PDB file of C-alpha atoms in Angstrom:
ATOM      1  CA  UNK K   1      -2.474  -4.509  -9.626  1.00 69.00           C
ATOM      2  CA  UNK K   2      -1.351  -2.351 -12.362  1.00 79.00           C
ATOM      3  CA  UNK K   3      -2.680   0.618 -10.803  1.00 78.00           C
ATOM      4  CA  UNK K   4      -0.730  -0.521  -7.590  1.00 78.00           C
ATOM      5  CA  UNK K   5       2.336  -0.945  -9.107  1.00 83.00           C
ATOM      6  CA  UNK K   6       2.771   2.478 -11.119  1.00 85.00           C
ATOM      7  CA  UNK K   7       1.670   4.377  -7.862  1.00 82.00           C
ATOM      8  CA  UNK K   8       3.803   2.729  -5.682  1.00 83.00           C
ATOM      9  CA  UNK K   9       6.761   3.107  -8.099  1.00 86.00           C
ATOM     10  CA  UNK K  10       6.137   6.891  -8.150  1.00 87.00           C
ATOM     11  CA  UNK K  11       6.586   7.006  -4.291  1.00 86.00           C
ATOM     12  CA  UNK K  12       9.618   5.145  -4.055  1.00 84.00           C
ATOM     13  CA  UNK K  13      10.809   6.240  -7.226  1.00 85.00           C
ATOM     14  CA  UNK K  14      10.272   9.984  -8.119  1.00 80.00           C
ATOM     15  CA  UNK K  15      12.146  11.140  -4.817  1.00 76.00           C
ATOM     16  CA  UNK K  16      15.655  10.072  -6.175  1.00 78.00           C
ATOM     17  CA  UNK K  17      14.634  11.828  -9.674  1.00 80.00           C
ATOM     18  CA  UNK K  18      12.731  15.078  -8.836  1.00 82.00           C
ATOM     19  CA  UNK K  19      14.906  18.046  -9.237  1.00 83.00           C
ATOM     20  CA  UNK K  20      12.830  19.758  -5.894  1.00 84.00           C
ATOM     21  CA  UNK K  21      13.867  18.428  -2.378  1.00 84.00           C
ATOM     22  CA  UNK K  22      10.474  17.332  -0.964  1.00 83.00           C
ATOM     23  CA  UNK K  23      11.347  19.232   2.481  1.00 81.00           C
ATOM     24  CA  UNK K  24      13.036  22.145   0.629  1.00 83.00           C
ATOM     25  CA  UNK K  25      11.377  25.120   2.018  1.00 85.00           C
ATOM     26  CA  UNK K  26      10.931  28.383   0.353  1.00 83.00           C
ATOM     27  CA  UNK K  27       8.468  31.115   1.037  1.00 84.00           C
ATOM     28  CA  UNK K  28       8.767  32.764  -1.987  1.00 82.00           C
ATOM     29  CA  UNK K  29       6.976  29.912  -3.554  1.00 85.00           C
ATOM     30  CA  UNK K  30       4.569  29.710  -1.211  1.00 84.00           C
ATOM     31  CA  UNK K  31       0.811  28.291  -2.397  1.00 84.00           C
ATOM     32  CA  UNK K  32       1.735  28.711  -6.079  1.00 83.00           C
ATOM     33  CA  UNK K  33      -0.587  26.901  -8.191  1.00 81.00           C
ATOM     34  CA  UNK K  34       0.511  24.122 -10.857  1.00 86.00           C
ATOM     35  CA  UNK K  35       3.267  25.426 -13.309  1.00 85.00           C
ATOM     36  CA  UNK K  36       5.957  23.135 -15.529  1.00 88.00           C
ATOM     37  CA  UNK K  37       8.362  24.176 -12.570  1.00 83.00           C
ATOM     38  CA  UNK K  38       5.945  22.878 -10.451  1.00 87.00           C
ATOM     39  CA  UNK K  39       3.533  20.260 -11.896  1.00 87.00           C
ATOM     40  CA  UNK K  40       1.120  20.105  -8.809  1.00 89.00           C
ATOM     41  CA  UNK K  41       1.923  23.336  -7.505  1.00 85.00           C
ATOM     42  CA  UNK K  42       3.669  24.081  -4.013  1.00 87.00           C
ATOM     43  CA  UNK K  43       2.261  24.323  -0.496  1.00 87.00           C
ATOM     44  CA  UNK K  44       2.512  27.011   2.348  1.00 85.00           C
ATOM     45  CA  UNK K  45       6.022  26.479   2.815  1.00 87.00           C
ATOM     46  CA  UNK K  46       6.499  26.912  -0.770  1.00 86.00           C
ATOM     47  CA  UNK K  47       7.717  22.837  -1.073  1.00 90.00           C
ATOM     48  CA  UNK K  48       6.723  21.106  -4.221  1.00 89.00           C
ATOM     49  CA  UNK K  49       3.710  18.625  -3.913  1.00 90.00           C
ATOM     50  CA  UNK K  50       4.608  16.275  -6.279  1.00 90.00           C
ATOM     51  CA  UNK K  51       7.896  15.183  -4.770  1.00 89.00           C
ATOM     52  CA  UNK K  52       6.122  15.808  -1.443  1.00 91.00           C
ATOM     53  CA  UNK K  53       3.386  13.462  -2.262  1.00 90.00           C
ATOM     54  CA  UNK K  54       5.977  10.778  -3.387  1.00 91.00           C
ATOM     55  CA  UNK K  55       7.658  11.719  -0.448  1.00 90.00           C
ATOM     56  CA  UNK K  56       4.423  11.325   1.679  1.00 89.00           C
ATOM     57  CA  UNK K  57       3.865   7.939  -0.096  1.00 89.00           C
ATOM     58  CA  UNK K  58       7.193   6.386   0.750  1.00 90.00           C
ATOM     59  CA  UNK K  59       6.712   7.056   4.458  1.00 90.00           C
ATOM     60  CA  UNK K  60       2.822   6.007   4.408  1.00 89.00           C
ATOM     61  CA  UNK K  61       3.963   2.219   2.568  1.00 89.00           C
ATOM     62  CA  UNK K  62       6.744   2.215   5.208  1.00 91.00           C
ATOM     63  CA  UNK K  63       4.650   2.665   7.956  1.00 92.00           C
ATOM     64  CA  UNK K  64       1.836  -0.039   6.376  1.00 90.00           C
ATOM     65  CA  UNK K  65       4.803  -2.327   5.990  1.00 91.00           C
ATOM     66  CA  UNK K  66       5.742  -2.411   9.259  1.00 93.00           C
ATOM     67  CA  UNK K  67       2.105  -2.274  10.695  1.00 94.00           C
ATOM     68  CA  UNK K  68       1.726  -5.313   8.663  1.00 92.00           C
ATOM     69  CA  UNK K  69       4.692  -7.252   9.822  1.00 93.00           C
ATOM     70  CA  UNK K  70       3.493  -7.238  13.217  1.00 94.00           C
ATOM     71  CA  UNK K  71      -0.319  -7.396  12.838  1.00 94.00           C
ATOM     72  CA  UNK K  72       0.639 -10.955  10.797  1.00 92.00           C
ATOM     73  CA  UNK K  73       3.119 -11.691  13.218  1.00 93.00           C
ATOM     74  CA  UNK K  74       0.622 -11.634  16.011  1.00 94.00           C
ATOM     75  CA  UNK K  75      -2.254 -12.767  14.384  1.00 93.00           C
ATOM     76  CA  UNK K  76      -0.711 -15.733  12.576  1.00 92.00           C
ATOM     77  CA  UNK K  77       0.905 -16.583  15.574  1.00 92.00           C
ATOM     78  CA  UNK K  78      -2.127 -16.345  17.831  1.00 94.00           C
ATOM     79  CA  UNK K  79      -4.533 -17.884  15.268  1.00 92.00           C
ATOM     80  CA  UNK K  80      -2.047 -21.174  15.086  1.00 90.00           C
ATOM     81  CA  UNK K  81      -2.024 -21.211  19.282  1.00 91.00           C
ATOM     82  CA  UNK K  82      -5.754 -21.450  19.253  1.00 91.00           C
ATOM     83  CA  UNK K  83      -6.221 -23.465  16.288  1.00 90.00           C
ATOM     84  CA  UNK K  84      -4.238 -25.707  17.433  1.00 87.00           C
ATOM     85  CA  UNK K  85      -4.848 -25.718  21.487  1.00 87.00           C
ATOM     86  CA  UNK K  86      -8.928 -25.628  20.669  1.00 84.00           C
ATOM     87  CA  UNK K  87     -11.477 -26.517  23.344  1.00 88.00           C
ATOM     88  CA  UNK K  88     -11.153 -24.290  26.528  1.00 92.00           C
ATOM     89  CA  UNK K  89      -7.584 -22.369  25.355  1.00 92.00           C
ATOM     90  CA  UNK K  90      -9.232 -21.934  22.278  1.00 92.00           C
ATOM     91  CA  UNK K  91     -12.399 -20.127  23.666  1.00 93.00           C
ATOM     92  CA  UNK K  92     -10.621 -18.070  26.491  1.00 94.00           C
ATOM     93  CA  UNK K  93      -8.266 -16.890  23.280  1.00 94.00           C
ATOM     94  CA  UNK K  94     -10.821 -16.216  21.029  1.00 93.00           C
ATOM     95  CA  UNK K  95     -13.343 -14.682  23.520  1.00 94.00           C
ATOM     96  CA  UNK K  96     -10.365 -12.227  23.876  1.00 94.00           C
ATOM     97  CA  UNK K  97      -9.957 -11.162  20.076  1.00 94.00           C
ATOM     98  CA  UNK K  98     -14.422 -10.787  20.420  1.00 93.00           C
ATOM     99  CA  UNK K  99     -13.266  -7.966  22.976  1.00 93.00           C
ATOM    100  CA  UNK K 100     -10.447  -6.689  21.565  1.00 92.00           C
ATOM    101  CA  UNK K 101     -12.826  -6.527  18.156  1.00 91.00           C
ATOM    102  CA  UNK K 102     -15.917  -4.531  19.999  1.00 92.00           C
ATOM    103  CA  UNK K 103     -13.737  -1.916  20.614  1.00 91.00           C
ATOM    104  CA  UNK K 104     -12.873   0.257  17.299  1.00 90.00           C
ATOM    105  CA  UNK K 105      -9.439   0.434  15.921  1.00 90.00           C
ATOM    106  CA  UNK K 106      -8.863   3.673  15.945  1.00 90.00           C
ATOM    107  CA  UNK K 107      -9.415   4.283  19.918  1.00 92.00           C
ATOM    108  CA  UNK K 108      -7.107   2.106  20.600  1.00 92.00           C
ATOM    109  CA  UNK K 109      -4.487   3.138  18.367  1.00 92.00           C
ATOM    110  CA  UNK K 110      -4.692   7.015  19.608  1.00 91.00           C
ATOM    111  CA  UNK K 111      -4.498   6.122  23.536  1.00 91.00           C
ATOM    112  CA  UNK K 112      -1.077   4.303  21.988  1.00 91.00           C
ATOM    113  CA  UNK K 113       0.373   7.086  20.612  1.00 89.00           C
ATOM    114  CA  UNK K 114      -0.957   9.814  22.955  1.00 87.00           C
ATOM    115  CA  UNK K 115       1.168   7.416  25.594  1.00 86.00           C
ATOM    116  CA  UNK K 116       4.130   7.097  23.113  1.00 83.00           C
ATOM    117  CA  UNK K 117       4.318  11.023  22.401  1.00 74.00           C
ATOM    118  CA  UNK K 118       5.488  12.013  25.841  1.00 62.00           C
ATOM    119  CA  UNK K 119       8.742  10.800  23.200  1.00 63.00           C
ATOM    120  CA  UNK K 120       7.832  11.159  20.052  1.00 66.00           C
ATOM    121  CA  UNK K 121       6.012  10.800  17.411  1.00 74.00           C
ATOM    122  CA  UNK K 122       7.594   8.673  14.793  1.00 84.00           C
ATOM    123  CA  UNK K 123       7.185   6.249  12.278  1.00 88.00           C
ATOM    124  CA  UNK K 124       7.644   3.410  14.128  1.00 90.00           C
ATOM    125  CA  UNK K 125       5.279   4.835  16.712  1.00 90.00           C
ATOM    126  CA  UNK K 126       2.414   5.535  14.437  1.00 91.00           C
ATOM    127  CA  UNK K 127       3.663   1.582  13.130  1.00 93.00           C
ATOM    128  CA  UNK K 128       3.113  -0.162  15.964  1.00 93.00           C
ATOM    129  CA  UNK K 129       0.174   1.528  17.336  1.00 93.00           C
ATOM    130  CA  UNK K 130      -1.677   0.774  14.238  1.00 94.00           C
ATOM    131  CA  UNK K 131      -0.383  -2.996  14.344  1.00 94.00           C
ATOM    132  CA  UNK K 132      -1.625  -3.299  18.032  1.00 94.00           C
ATOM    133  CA  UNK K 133      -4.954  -1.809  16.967  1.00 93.00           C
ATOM    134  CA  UNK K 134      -5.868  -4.289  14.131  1.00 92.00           C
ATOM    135  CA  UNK K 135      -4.231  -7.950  14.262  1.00 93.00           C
ATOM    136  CA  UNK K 136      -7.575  -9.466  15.607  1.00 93.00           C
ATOM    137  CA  UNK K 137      -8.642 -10.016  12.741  1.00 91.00           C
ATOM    138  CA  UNK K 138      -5.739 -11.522  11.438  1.00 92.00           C
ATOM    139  CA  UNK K 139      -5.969 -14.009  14.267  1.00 93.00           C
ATOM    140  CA  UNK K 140      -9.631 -14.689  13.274  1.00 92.00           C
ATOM    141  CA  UNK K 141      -8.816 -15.806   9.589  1.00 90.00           C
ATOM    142  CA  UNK K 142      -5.775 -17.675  10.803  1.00 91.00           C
ATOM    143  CA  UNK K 143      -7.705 -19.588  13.357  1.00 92.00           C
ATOM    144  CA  UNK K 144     -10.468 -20.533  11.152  1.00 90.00           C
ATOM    145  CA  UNK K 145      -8.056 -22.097   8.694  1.00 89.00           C
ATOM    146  CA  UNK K 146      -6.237 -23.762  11.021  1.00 89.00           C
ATOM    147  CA  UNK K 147      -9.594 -25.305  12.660  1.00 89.00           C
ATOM    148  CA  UNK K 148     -10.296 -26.862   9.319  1.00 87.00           C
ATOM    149  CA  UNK K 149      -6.183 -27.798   8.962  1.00 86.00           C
ATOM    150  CA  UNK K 150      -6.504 -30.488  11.695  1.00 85.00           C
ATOM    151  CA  UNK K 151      -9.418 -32.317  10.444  1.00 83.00           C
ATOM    152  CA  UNK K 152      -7.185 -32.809   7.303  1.00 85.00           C
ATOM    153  CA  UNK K 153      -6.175 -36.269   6.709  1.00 85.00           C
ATOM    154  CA  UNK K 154      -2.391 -35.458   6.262  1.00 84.00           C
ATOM    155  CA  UNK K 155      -2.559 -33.569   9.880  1.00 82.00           C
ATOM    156  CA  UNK K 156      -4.286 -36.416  11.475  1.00 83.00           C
ATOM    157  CA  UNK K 157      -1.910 -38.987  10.102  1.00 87.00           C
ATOM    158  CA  UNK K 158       0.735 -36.224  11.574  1.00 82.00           C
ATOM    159  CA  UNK K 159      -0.249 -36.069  15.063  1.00 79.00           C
ATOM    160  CA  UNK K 160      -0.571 -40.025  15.428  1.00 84.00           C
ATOM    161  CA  UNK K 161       3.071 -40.770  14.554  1.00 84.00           C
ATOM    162  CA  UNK K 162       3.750 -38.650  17.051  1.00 82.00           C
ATOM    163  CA  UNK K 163       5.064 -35.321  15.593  1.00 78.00           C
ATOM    164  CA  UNK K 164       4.782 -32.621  18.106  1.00 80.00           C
ATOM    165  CA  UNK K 165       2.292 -29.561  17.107  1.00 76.00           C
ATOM    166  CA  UNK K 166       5.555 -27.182  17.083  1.00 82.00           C
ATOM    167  CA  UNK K 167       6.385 -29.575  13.691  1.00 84.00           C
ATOM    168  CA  UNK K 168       3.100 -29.707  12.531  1.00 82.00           C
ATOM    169  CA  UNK K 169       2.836 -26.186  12.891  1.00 82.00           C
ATOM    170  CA  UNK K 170       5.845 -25.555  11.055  1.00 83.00           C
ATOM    171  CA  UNK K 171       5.645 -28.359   8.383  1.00 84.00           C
ATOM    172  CA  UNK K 172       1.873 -28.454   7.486  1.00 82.00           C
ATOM    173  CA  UNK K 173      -0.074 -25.237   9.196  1.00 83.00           C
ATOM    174  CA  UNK K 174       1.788 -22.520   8.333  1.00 83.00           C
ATOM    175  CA  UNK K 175       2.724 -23.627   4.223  1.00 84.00           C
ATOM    176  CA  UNK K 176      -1.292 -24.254   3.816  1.00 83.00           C
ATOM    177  CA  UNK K 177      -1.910 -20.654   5.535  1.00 84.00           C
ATOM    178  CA  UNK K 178       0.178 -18.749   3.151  1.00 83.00           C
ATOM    179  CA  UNK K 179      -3.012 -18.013   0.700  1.00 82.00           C
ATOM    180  CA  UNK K 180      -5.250 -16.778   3.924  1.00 82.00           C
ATOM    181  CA  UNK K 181      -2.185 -14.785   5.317  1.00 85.00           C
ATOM    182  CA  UNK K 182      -2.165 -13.106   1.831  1.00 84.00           C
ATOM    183  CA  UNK K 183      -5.560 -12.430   1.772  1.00 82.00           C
ATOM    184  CA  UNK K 184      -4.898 -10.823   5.524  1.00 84.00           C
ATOM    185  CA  UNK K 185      -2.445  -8.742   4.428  1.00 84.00           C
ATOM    186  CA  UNK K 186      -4.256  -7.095   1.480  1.00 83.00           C
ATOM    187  CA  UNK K 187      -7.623  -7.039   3.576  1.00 84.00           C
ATOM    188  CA  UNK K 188      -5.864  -4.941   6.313  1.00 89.00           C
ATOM    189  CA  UNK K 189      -3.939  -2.647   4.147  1.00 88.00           C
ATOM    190  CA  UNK K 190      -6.502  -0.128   3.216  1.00 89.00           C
ATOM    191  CA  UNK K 191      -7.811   0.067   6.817  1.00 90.00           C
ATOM    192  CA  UNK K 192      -3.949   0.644   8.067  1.00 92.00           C
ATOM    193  CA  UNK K 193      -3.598   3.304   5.120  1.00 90.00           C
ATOM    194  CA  UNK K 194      -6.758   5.120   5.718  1.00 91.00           C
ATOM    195  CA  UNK K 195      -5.876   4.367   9.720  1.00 91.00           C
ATOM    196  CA  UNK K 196      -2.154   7.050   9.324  1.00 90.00           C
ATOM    197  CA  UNK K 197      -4.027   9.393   7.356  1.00 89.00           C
ATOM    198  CA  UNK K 198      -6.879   9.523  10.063  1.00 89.00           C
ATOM    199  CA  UNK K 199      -4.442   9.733  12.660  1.00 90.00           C
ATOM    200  CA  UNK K 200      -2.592  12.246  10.846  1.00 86.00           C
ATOM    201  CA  UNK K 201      -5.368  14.159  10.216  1.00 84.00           C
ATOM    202  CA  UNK K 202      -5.461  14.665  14.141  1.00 85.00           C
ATOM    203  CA  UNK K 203      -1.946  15.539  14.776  1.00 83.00           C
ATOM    204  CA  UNK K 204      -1.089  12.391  16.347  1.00 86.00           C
ATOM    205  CA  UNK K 205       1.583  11.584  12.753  1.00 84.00           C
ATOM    206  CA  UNK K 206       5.269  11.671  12.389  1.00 85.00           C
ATOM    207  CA  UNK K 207       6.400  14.888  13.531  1.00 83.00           C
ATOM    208  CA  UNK K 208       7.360  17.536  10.507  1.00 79.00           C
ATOM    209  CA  UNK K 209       9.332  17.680   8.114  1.00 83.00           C
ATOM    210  CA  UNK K 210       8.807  14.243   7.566  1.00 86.00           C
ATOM    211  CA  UNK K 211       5.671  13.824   4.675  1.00 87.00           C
ATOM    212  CA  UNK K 212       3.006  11.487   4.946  1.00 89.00           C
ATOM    213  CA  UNK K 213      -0.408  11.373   2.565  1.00 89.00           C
ATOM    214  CA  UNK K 214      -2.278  11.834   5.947  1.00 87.00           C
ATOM    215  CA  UNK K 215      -0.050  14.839   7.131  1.00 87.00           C
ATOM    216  CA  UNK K 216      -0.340  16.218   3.481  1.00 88.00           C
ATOM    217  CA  UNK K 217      -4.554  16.499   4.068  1.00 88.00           C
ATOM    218  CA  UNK K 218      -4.319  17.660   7.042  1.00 86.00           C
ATOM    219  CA  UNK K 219      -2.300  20.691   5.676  1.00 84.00           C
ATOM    220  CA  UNK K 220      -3.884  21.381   2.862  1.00 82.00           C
ATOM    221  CA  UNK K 221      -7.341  21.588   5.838  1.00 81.00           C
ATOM    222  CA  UNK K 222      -5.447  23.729   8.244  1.00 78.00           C
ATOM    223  CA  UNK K 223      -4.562  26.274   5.651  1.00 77.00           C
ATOM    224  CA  UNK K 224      -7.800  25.957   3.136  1.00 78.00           C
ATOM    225  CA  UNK K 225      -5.802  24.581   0.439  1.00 81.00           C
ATOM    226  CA  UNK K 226      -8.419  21.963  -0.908  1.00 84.00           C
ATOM    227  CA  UNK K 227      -6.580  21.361  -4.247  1.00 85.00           C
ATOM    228  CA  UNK K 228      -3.774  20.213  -1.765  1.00 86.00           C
ATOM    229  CA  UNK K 229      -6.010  17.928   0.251  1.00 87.00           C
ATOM    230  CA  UNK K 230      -7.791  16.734  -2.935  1.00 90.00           C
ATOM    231  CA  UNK K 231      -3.972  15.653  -4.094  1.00 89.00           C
ATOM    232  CA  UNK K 232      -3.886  13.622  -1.007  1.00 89.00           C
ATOM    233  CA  UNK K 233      -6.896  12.370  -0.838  1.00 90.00           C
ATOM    234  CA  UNK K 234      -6.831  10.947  -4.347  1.00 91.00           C
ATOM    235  CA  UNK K 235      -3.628   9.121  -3.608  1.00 90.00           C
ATOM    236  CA  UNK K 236      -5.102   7.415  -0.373  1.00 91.00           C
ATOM    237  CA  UNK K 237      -8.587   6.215  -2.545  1.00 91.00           C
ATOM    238  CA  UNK K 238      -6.640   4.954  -5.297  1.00 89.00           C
ATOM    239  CA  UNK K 239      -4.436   3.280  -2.979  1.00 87.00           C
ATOM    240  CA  UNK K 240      -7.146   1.987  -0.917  1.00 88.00           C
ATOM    241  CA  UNK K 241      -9.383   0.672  -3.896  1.00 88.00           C
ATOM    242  CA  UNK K 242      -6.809  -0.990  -5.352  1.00 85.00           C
ATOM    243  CA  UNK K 243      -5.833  -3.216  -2.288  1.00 83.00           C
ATOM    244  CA  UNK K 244      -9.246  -4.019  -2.008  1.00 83.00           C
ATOM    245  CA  UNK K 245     -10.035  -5.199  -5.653  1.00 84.00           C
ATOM    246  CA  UNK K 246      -6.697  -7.305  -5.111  1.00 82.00           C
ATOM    247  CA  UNK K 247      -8.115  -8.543  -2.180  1.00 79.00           C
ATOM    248  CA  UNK K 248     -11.073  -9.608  -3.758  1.00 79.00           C
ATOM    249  CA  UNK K 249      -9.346 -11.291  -6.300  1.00 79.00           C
ATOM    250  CA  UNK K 250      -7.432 -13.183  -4.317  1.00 75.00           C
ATOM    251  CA  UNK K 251     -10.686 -14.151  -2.031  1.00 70.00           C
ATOM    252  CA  UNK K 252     -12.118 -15.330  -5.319  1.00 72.00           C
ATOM    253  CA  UNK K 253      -8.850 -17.604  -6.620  1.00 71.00           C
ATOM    254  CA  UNK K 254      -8.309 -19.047  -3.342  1.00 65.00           C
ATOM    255  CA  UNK K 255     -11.479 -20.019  -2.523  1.00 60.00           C
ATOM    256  CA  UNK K 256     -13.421 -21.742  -5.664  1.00 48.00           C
ATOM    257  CA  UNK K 257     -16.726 -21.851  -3.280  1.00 48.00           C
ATOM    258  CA  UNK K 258     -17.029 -18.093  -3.752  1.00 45.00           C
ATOM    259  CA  UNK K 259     -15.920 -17.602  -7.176  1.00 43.00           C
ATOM    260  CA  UNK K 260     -18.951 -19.842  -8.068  1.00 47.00           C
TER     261      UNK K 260
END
């Protein structure tokens, strides 16, 4: 968490304090290796990669943030509908998230923005292509908890006074949720970060100037600067692994069973 914390307050933070403008281009600087001027060195437009790599991390966390709102928009939302529905709704909904799920994320996700680039390619493009690709599994964990929700006795007692599911949704579903939605959240943020920089990787990110970790690699391959794709790299593992420990963490504290 610690880890998570210091990196992410580098990426929103450093931006405001570094003394280099992380799209400030000049030639003269170009590829220069690490100095005091330049702490991480510059790239091939002579910009400086630590304030581009905070840069790059701000967009990449805005992007994941709004990936996430809508993957747990959907997928909570979906989940609850065939929790909640169960017998034949519930199959014909699920038996749509099994073929949704055969198909990998990433497919999906570049026929999405190959379609939304005949505009542009933005961050709220790359955003919601990524959300589209991945809130079946979202839908999965919210359905399973909501499956074992209405065999609870305080659900039951719910539903025969008469309360509609729309209340029992709001009053008793989603409140007892809010630990699996968590876990969804953290669970799905290391495949949505490693998701940009994939995409990124291709061509199919934001357009330039605008930095992102994935767009960072990617330049650092086209012009065989590895210490400039290691830079990126690094970021996006230590990102990744720390999601995932919290993850598992959270898996463990929420769920007793497991922990034991």
């Amino acid at each position: 968490m610690l880890v998570l914390a210091a990196l992410a307050a580098y990426c929103l933070g450093w931006p405001a304090l570094s003394p280099h403008d992380a799209n400030g281009v000049d030639l003269s600087r170009s590829r220069q290796g690490p100095s005091w001027a330049h702490p991480l060195g510059t790239d091939q437009l002579g910009r400086d990669l630590l304030a581009r790599l905070a840069a790059g991390g701000r967009t990449t966390f805005l992007i994941a943030g709004g990936a996430l709102a809508v993957i747990l928009a959907i997928g909570t939302l979906y989940g609850t509908l065939a929790g909640l529905a169960g017998g034949r709704i519930d199959d014909a909904l699920m038996r749509l998230v099994d073929g949704l799920l055969a198909i990998p994320r990433l497919p999906i996700a570049i026929v999405i923005l190959v379609v939304l680039s005949v505009h542009a390619q933005t961050i709220a493009a790359m955003a919601f292509a990524l959300s589209i690709a991945s809130w079946m599994l979202t839908a999965r964990l919210v359905r399973g908890e909501v499956r074992a929700l209405k065999q609870k006795q305080f659900v039951v007692a719910a539903r025969a006074s008469g309360a509609s599911w729309t209340r029992i949704a709001r009053r008793h579903v989603f409140p007892n949720t809010a630990g699996t939605i968590l876990i969804a959240v953290f669970l799905e943020l290391p495949a949505v970060i490693l998701g940009e920089a994939f995409l990124s990787v291709l061509g199919l990110g934001p357009n330039p100037p605008t930095a992102t970790w994935g767009n960072i690699a990617q330049g650092g391959l086209q012009f065989f600067r590895l210490w400039e794709m290691l830079l990126a790299t690094a970021a996006i593992t230590v990102f990744v692994l720390s999601a995932n420990v919290i993850a598992d963490g959270l898996h463990d504290a929420l769920d007793p069973r497991r922990a034991e």
